[in-house]
Tab-separated table of C-alpha atoms in Angstrom:
chain	number	residue	atom	x	y	z
W	1	MET	CA	-65.276	-38.831	30.859
W	2	SER	CA	-63.997	-40.053	34.224
W	3	LYS	CA	-65.538	-39.100	37.565
W	4	SER	CA	-62.493	-37.008	38.460
W	5	GLU	CA	-62.908	-35.033	35.229
W	6	LYS	CA	-66.570	-34.437	35.990
W	7	SER	CA	-65.601	-33.094	39.407
W	8	LEU	CA	-63.256	-30.536	37.825
W	9	GLU	CA	-65.717	-29.446	35.150
W	10	ASN	CA	-67.693	-26.347	36.229
W	11	LEU	CA	-65.616	-26.228	39.410
W	12	TRP	CA	-66.061	-22.454	39.540
W	13	ARG	CA	-69.625	-22.990	40.811
W	14	ASN	CA	-68.394	-24.032	44.249
W	15	VAL	CA	-64.724	-23.070	44.606
W	16	ARG	CA	-63.086	-19.653	44.908
W	17	VAL	CA	-59.600	-19.671	43.352
W	18	VAL	CA	-56.899	-17.027	43.000
W	19	ALA	CA	-53.738	-18.696	41.709
W	20	ASP	CA	-50.330	-17.033	41.941
W	21	LEU	CA	-48.243	-18.256	39.014
W	22	SER	CA	-45.357	-15.819	39.492
W	23	ARG	CA	-43.267	-18.749	40.739
W	24	LEU	CA	-43.615	-22.179	39.197
W	25	PRO	CA	-44.164	-24.966	40.118
W	26	VAL	CA	-47.231	-24.165	42.219
W	27	GLU	CA	-49.778	-26.265	44.133
W	28	ILE	CA	-53.348	-24.972	44.356
W	29	ASN	CA	-55.744	-26.324	46.966
W	30	LEU	CA	-59.250	-26.125	45.534
W	31	LYS	CA	-61.093	-25.598	48.771
W	32	GLN	CA	-64.848	-25.783	48.897
W	33	SER	CA	-66.600	-22.662	50.118
W	34	LYS	CA	-67.501	-23.595	53.716
W	35	PHE	CA	-70.170	-20.908	53.860
W	36	GLN	CA	-71.990	-22.378	50.874
W	37	THR	CA	-71.570	-25.917	52.183
W	38	PHE	CA	-72.950	-25.125	55.647
W	39	PHE	CA	-75.734	-23.072	54.077
W	40	LEU	CA	-76.643	-26.076	51.924
W	41	ILE	CA	-76.831	-28.337	54.979
W	42	ILE	CA	-78.847	-25.845	57.057
W	43	PHE	CA	-81.201	-25.149	54.161
W	44	GLY	CA	-81.718	-28.885	53.731
W	45	VAL	CA	-82.552	-29.285	57.423
W	46	VAL	CA	-85.010	-26.362	57.346
W	47	TRP	CA	-86.562	-27.621	54.096
W	48	LEU	CA	-87.000	-31.108	55.547
W	49	ALA	CA	-88.546	-29.759	58.776
W	50	ILE	CA	-90.984	-27.413	57.003
W	51	THR	CA	-92.111	-29.919	54.393
W	52	SER	CA	-92.530	-32.634	57.028
W	53	GLY	CA	-94.629	-30.294	59.187
W	54	PHE	CA	-96.737	-29.304	56.199
W	55	LEU	CA	-97.242	-32.821	54.853
W	56	ALA	CA	-97.763	-34.688	58.138
W	57	PRO	CA	-101.323	-33.358	58.723
W	58	MET	CA	-102.228	-34.330	55.154
W	59	ILE	CA	-100.975	-37.892	55.670
W	60	PHE	CA	-102.489	-38.548	59.093
W	61	GLY	CA	-105.578	-36.439	58.508
W	62	GLY	CA	-106.634	-38.305	55.380
W	63	GLY	CA	-106.055	-35.354	53.056
W	64	ALA	CA	-103.686	-37.288	50.792
W	65	SER	CA	-106.280	-39.173	48.808
W	66	GLU	CA	-105.111	-38.160	45.322
W	67	PRO	CA	-102.088	-39.924	43.696
W	68	ILE	CA	-100.561	-36.569	42.723
W	69	ILE	CA	-100.454	-35.571	46.400
W	70	TRP	CA	-98.419	-38.673	47.240
W	71	VAL	CA	-95.896	-37.639	44.570
W	72	PHE	CA	-95.294	-34.402	46.473
W	73	ILE	CA	-95.218	-36.263	49.806
W	74	ILE	CA	-92.386	-38.461	48.530
W	75	ILE	CA	-90.378	-35.928	46.497
W	76	PHE	CA	-90.282	-32.922	48.868
W	77	PRO	CA	-88.635	-34.698	51.848
W	78	LEU	CA	-86.171	-36.396	49.477
W	79	ILE	CA	-85.043	-32.971	48.254
W	80	GLY	CA	-84.197	-31.867	51.795
W	81	LEU	CA	-82.417	-35.139	52.538
W	82	GLY	CA	-80.429	-34.821	49.313
W	83	LEU	CA	-79.290	-31.290	50.209
W	84	ILE	CA	-78.092	-32.454	53.630
W	85	LEU	CA	-76.187	-35.456	52.267
W	86	GLY	CA	-74.706	-33.378	49.444
W	87	GLY	CA	-73.398	-30.766	51.880
W	88	LEU	CA	-71.893	-33.401	54.178
W	89	TYR	CA	-70.213	-35.065	51.197
W	90	GLN	CA	-68.644	-31.799	50.019
W	91	LEU	CA	-67.104	-31.229	53.449
W	92	THR	CA	-64.989	-34.344	52.948
W	93	VAL	CA	-63.798	-33.624	49.382
W	94	ARG	CA	-60.191	-32.516	48.807
W	95	ARG	CA	-58.980	-31.353	45.394
W	96	THR	CA	-55.468	-30.226	44.416
W	97	LEU	CA	-53.957	-28.810	41.226
W	98	ASN	CA	-50.237	-28.848	40.477
W	99	ILE	CA	-48.909	-26.646	37.683
W	100	THR	CA	-45.331	-26.659	36.393
W	101	ARG	CA	-43.811	-25.255	33.205
W	102	THR	CA	-44.391	-28.565	31.457
W	103	ARG	CA	-47.312	-30.340	33.160
W	104	VAL	CA	-50.708	-29.919	34.843
W	105	SER	CA	-51.924	-32.569	37.276
W	106	PHE	CA	-55.142	-32.882	39.255
W	107	GLY	CA	-55.844	-35.023	42.320
W	108	GLU	CA	-59.096	-35.614	44.178
W	109	ARG	CA	-59.786	-37.417	47.457
W	110	THR	CA	-63.339	-38.267	48.475
W	111	PRO	CA	-64.987	-40.833	50.771
W	112	LEU	CA	-65.324	-42.989	47.644
W	113	GLY	CA	-61.588	-43.083	46.936
W	114	ARG	CA	-58.800	-41.226	45.105
W	115	ARG	CA	-58.696	-40.111	41.495
W	116	ASN	CA	-56.101	-38.180	39.480
W	117	TRP	CA	-54.911	-37.308	35.989
W	118	GLN	CA	-52.066	-35.460	34.236
W	119	GLU	CA	-51.793	-33.376	31.074
W	120	PRO	CA	-48.772	-31.769	29.383
W	121	LEU	CA	-48.988	-27.970	29.434
W	122	SER	CA	-48.668	-28.040	25.623
W	123	ALA	CA	-52.142	-29.675	25.473
W	124	TYR	CA	-53.729	-26.430	26.712
W	125	LYS	CA	-54.834	-23.965	24.051
W	126	GLY	CA	-54.393	-20.818	26.121
W	127	ILE	CA	-55.948	-18.597	28.795
W	128	ARG	CA	-59.711	-18.050	28.562
W	129	HIS	CA	-61.861	-15.545	30.459
W	130	TYR	CA	-65.632	-15.670	30.878
W	131	THR	CA	-68.340	-14.716	33.368
W	132	ARG	CA	-71.170	-16.615	35.009
W	133	VAL	CA	-74.067	-15.533	37.210
W	134	ILE	CA	-75.310	-17.462	40.230
W	135	LYS	CA	-78.894	-16.515	41.028
W	136	SER	CA	-80.542	-16.859	44.398
W	137	LYS	CA	-84.070	-16.074	45.508
W	138	ASN	CA	-83.559	-12.339	45.982
W	139	SER	CA	-80.273	-11.556	44.256
W	140	SER	CA	-77.637	-12.710	41.809
W	141	THR	CA	-73.844	-12.697	41.832
W	142	THR	CA	-71.580	-12.383	38.798
W	143	TYR	CA	-68.322	-14.328	38.866
W	144	GLN	CA	-65.209	-13.605	36.833
W	145	ILE	CA	-63.499	-16.833	35.755
W	146	VAL	CA	-60.071	-17.245	34.174
W	147	GLU	CA	-59.057	-20.747	33.200
W	148	LEU	CA	-56.481	-22.795	31.342
W	149	ALA	CA	-58.470	-23.747	28.232
W	150	HIS	CA	-58.416	-27.345	27.042
W	151	GLN	CA	-60.120	-29.063	24.125
W	152	ASN	CA	-61.831	-31.278	26.693
W	153	PRO	CA	-63.892	-28.885	28.901
W	154	ALA	CA	-63.612	-31.334	31.787
W	155	ARG	CA	-59.841	-30.699	31.935
W	156	ALA	CA	-60.025	-26.917	31.800
W	157	VAL	CA	-58.231	-25.620	34.901
W	158	PRO	CA	-59.700	-22.711	36.912
W	159	LEU	CA	-57.016	-20.181	37.895
W	160	PHE	CA	-59.055	-17.165	39.000
W	161	VAL	CA	-62.626	-17.301	40.332
W	162	GLN	CA	-63.961	-14.264	42.177
W	163	PRO	CA	-67.259	-12.369	42.418
W	164	GLY	CA	-67.441	-8.966	40.768
W	165	MET	CA	-68.283	-7.156	37.544
W	166	LYS	CA	-64.792	-5.916	36.634
W	167	MET	CA	-62.884	-7.970	34.100
W	168	PRO	CA	-59.550	-9.107	35.657
W	169	ARG	CA	-57.385	-7.984	32.741
W	170	GLN	CA	-54.203	-7.798	34.787
W	171	LYS	CA	-54.654	-11.383	35.987
W	172	ILE	CA	-55.225	-12.539	32.414
W	173	GLU	CA	-52.044	-10.823	31.266
W	174	ASP	CA	-50.056	-12.212	34.210
W	175	TYR	CA	-51.200	-15.783	33.564
W	176	ALA	CA	-50.525	-15.548	29.829
W	177	SER	CA	-47.009	-14.251	30.486
W	178	ALA	CA	-46.205	-16.764	33.253
W	179	LEU	CA	-47.261	-19.787	31.182
W	180	GLU	CA	-46.259	-18.299	27.793
W	181	LEU	CA	-49.707	-18.963	26.364
W	182	SER	CA	-52.074	-16.942	24.197
W	183	VAL	CA	-55.352	-15.475	25.448
W	184	MET	CA	-58.341	-17.249	23.942
W	185	GLY	CA	-61.674	-15.661	23.140
W	186	GLY	CA	-65.148	-16.441	21.852
W	187	THR	CA	-66.636	-16.236	18.361
W	188	GLY	CA	-65.120	-13.318	16.472
W	189	GLN	CA	-62.399	-12.934	19.109
W	190	ALA	CA	-59.001	-14.121	17.920
W	191	ALA	CA	-56.339	-15.505	20.211
W	192	ARG	CA	-53.984	-12.782	21.442
W	193	HIS	CA	-50.450	-12.850	22.693
W	194	ALA	CA	-49.836	-11.092	26.001
W	195	ASP	CA	-48.213	-8.125	24.209
W	196	ASP	CA	-51.436	-7.432	22.284
W	197	LEU	CA	-53.906	-7.481	25.178
W	198	ASP	CA	-54.085	-3.699	25.624
W	199	LYS	CA	-54.402	-2.873	21.919
W	200	SER	CA	-57.718	-1.770	20.417
W	201	ILE	CA	-59.201	-3.651	17.476
W	202	ARG	CA	-58.333	-0.648	15.324
W	203	GLU	CA	-54.657	-1.044	16.220
W	204	LEU	CA	-54.810	-4.786	15.697
W	205	SER	CA	-56.530	-4.314	12.331
W	206	ALA	CA	-53.799	-1.894	11.230
W	207	GLU	CA	-51.201	-4.538	12.158
W	208	GLY	CA	-53.105	-7.269	10.300
W	209	LYS	CA	-54.020	-9.136	13.499
W	210	PHE	CA	-57.789	-8.530	13.453
W	211	GLU	CA	-59.931	-9.586	10.517
W	212	ASN	CA	-63.663	-8.882	10.391
W	213	ARG	CA	-65.377	-10.844	7.624
W	214	PHE	CA	-68.616	-8.894	7.399
W	215	ASP	CA	-70.597	-8.622	4.169
W	216	PRO	CA	-72.162	-5.117	4.040
W	217	ASN	CA	-74.649	-6.374	1.434
W	218	SER	CA	-76.040	-9.119	3.675
W	219	PRO	CA	-79.701	-8.607	4.665
W	220	ILE	CA	-80.568	-7.277	8.110
W	221	PRO	CA	-82.035	-10.079	10.272
W	222	PRO	CA	-85.765	-9.684	11.060
W	223	THR	CA	-84.963	-9.579	14.794
W	224	LEU	CA	-83.095	-6.275	14.305
W	225	LYS	CA	-84.137	-2.813	13.136
W	226	ILE	CA	-81.526	-0.251	12.055
W	227	LEU	CA	-82.172	3.459	11.474
W	228	THR	CA	-79.699	6.116	10.359
W	229	SER	CA	-79.960	9.749	11.420
W	230	GLY	CA	-77.815	12.846	10.886
W	231	SER	CA	-74.890	13.186	8.489
W	232	GLY	CA	-71.150	13.740	8.597
W	233	GLU	CA	-69.774	13.918	12.136
W	234	ASP	CA	-73.334	13.924	13.521
W	235	ALA	CA	-74.322	10.634	11.841
W	236	GLU	CA	-75.719	7.986	14.165
W	237	LEU	CA	-76.891	4.405	13.818
W	238	LYS	CA	-79.759	3.279	16.032
W	239	ILE	CA	-80.027	-0.510	16.372
W	240	THR	CA	-83.229	-1.814	17.965
W	241	ILE	CA	-83.253	-5.409	19.204
W	242	LEU	CA	-86.731	-6.787	18.572
W	243	ALA	CA	-86.202	-10.257	20.059
W	244	PRO	CA	-87.590	-10.713	23.597
W	245	ARG	CA	-85.060	-10.802	26.400
W	246	ILE	CA	-87.032	-13.531	28.180
W	247	PRO	CA	-86.851	-16.790	26.120
W	248	ARG	CA	-90.114	-18.325	24.910
W	249	ALA	CA	-89.576	-21.475	26.983
W	250	LEU	CA	-89.040	-19.395	30.118
W	251	GLN	CA	-92.149	-17.328	29.373
W	252	PHE	CA	-94.162	-20.549	29.158
W	253	ALA	CA	-92.701	-21.774	32.454
W	254	MET	CA	-93.409	-18.440	34.157
W	255	ILE	CA	-97.084	-18.859	33.284
W	256	ILE	CA	-97.681	-22.593	33.676
W	257	ILE	CA	-95.803	-23.107	36.991
W	258	PRO	CA	-97.924	-20.747	39.147
W	259	VAL	CA	-101.084	-22.166	37.524
W	260	LEU	CA	-100.102	-25.744	38.403
W	261	PHE	CA	-98.878	-24.756	41.873
W	262	GLY	CA	-102.077	-22.920	42.755
W	263	GLY	CA	-104.369	-25.599	41.364
W	264	VAL	CA	-102.625	-28.684	42.805
W	265	ALA	CA	-101.930	-27.134	46.227
W	266	SER	CA	-105.520	-25.932	46.586
W	267	LEU	CA	-106.877	-29.383	45.788
W	268	GLY	CA	-104.512	-30.947	48.340
W	269	ASN	CA	-105.502	-28.898	51.407
W	270	ASN	CA	-108.872	-27.453	50.364
W	271	SER	CA	-107.574	-23.899	50.836
W	272	LEU	CA	-107.738	-20.877	48.561
W	273	ILE	CA	-104.452	-19.457	49.877
W	274	PRO	CA	-102.172	-21.373	47.439
W	275	LEU	CA	-104.523	-20.419	44.614
W	276	GLY	CA	-104.196	-16.751	45.594
W	277	ILE	CA	-100.381	-17.024	45.731
W	278	GLY	CA	-100.337	-18.671	42.312
W	279	LEU	CA	-102.560	-15.901	40.910
W	280	VAL	CA	-100.268	-13.164	42.261
W	281	VAL	CA	-97.187	-14.865	40.773
W	282	LEU	CA	-98.999	-15.343	37.460
W	283	VAL	CA	-99.937	-11.653	37.248
W	284	ALA	CA	-96.343	-10.637	38.056
W	285	ALA	CA	-95.045	-12.990	35.330
W	286	ILE	CA	-97.450	-11.594	32.729
W	287	LEU	CA	-96.483	-8.009	33.619
W	288	ALA	CA	-92.775	-8.896	33.287
W	289	ILE	CA	-93.343	-10.473	29.860
W	290	LEU	CA	-95.358	-7.468	28.654
W	291	ARG	CA	-92.699	-5.051	29.915
W	292	ASP	CA	-90.026	-7.027	28.102
W	293	ARG	CA	-91.950	-6.726	24.843
W	294	ARG	CA	-92.699	-3.027	25.278
W	295	THR	CA	-89.157	-2.041	26.280
W	296	PRO	CA	-86.834	-2.925	23.389
W	297	ARG	CA	-83.087	-2.680	23.825
W	298	ILE	CA	-81.287	0.036	21.896
W	299	VAL	CA	-77.665	0.256	20.690
W	300	ARG	CA	-76.408	3.586	19.362
W	301	ILE	CA	-73.274	3.983	17.252
W	302	ASN	CA	-71.879	7.374	16.219
W	303	ARG	CA	-68.544	8.407	14.719
W	304	ASN	CA	-66.667	8.092	17.991
W	305	SER	CA	-68.362	5.640	20.349
W	306	ILE	CA	-70.906	2.888	20.942
W	307	THR	CA	-73.639	3.073	23.593
W	308	GLY	CA	-75.691	0.173	24.916
W	309	GLU	CA	-78.917	1.255	26.592
W	310	ALA	CA	-80.351	-0.532	29.593
W	311	GLY	CA	-83.523	-1.825	27.942
W	312	LEU	CA	-85.709	-3.736	30.394
W	313	ALA	CA	-83.810	-2.376	33.403
W	314	GLY	CA	-85.039	1.096	32.438
W	315	GLY	CA	-83.952	3.986	34.621
W	316	LYS	CA	-82.221	1.789	37.206
W	317	THR	CA	-79.233	1.044	34.966
W	318	PRO	CA	-77.666	3.936	33.028
W	319	PRO	CA	-76.478	3.234	29.469
W	320	LYS	CA	-72.785	2.470	28.955
W	321	THR	CA	-70.635	4.218	26.355
W	322	ILE	CA	-67.241	3.035	25.084
W	323	PRO	CA	-65.064	5.211	22.789
W	324	PHE	CA	-63.913	3.393	19.659
W	325	GLY	CA	-60.261	4.006	20.482
W	326	SER	CA	-60.529	1.823	23.597
W	327	VAL	CA	-62.611	-1.051	22.175
W	328	GLU	CA	-60.350	-4.084	22.507
W	329	GLU	CA	-62.787	-6.900	21.732
W	330	VAL	CA	-66.090	-7.535	19.959
W	331	TYR	CA	-67.127	-11.166	20.230
W	332	VAL	CA	-69.965	-13.602	20.933
W	333	ARG	CA	-69.976	-15.461	24.247
W	334	ARG	CA	-72.281	-17.344	26.540
W	335	ASP	CA	-74.555	-14.985	28.438
W	336	ALA	CA	-74.522	-14.575	32.206
W	337	ASN	CA	-76.982	-17.424	32.729
W	338	GLY	CA	-74.949	-19.835	30.648
W	339	ARG	CA	-78.037	-20.816	28.623
W	340	GLY	CA	-77.830	-18.401	25.687
W	341	GLN	CA	-75.385	-16.068	23.991
W	342	ASN	CA	-74.770	-12.359	23.647
W	343	ILE	CA	-72.263	-9.943	22.125
W	344	VAL	CA	-69.556	-8.397	24.257
W	345	VAL	CA	-67.999	-5.043	23.382
W	346	ALA	CA	-65.064	-4.737	25.794
W	347	GLY	CA	-62.934	-1.661	26.435
W	348	ASP	CA	-60.270	-0.656	28.917
W	349	HIS	CA	-62.669	0.291	31.697
W	350	ALA	CA	-66.140	-0.803	30.562
W	351	THR	CA	-67.947	-3.713	28.950
W	352	ILE	CA	-71.277	-3.722	27.117
W	353	ALA	CA	-73.280	-6.941	26.734
W	354	ILE	CA	-75.640	-6.786	23.764
W	355	GLY	CA	-78.313	-8.982	22.214
W	356	ALA	CA	-79.278	-11.633	24.785
W	357	GLY	CA	-82.163	-13.618	23.311
W	358	LEU	CA	-81.162	-13.143	19.665
W	359	PRO	CA	-80.763	-16.226	17.446
W	360	ALA	CA	-77.183	-17.319	16.739
W	361	LYS	CA	-77.210	-16.059	13.118
W	362	SER	CA	-78.525	-12.652	14.187
W	363	LEU	CA	-75.841	-12.403	16.884
W	364	GLU	CA	-73.047	-13.179	14.428
W	365	TRP	CA	-74.444	-10.663	11.913
W	366	LEU	CA	-74.690	-7.958	14.579
W	367	ARG	CA	-71.191	-8.728	15.877
W	368	GLY	CA	-69.748	-8.263	12.407
W	369	TYR	CA	-71.827	-5.131	11.855
W	370	ILE	CA	-70.650	-3.502	15.092
W	371	ALA	CA	-67.015	-4.401	14.448
W	372	ALA	CA	-67.222	-3.030	10.893
W	373	ALA	CA	-68.775	0.210	12.151
W	374	ILE	CA	-65.934	0.647	14.671
W	375	LEU	CA	-63.207	-0.059	12.094
W	376	THR	CA	-64.657	2.206	9.373
W	377	ALA	CA	-66.063	5.132	11.416
């Protein structure tokens, strides 16, 4: 993979794009977010100033006697310096995409030189939509991304990148029509032509365009619990997700990091304050893990609709309900953090994300189960 390809891969993280493909050819300037760039530089300056002020007394006062302390003395200022240099570098980068009816080309100009590549439009598999979440200290932002999908992820072309929770269906349809490409999906989500984007999976199944290969005799995964209540029109399926929402590795990190922080920092400056901070963070982490375990996520399916309950969010987030007649997609995708997977049940005006933290086999089983319930209700 060339350096120019690496620069295009995951470009959505830093660039906001809204491409207008109503008239081709088109040139798209992939401008870096100046707010984020300046924030990166300022944060680096503040980080460098604070860490230098904190570490200087330790160096000149003889408090840095342990080798582990010198590791922090070296690493912390380098982080601030790296943030500053990275922000300054991004200010000089220029990236441009050119799209015609037959070709896609990418050019990049940096202080290190120029790089470019070209691909025929026929090499692109279709239009793909997905979401990602950028988390900060006190909040998180969900981004809707629509891209030209390529077998090589580094040559996938971002067309629409904007913050928000609403799926940009109209943009997806417009791009598919303008480039005469299908709309790609995730596992269990077949490619669709632009004319089929607004059809429910029931309509697609009746036309032979949606096939759900689910074996009703397959055993229920141990990470799921399914109960049936009522009968006839009042019948309801209650699916309880037993897997923890917080991954095991993250649970371990949530516990070990505050312990190490409190212990090492206290040894370095002979103060109990860092130890107290570490203890508070540790208690908060343990309470979050316990709440995750005691608050399982529930999915309810009746004869007419599917409802995904909030789970760990509790009363803050009301459950979402989607009528079967408007369910257009049921598929597995990467979750908002990009580190795991979940199931998406997408309708005209609402989307339910289900099963984050479940193993891949359990997710695929549940996806097939939900789709089968919708098609046979």
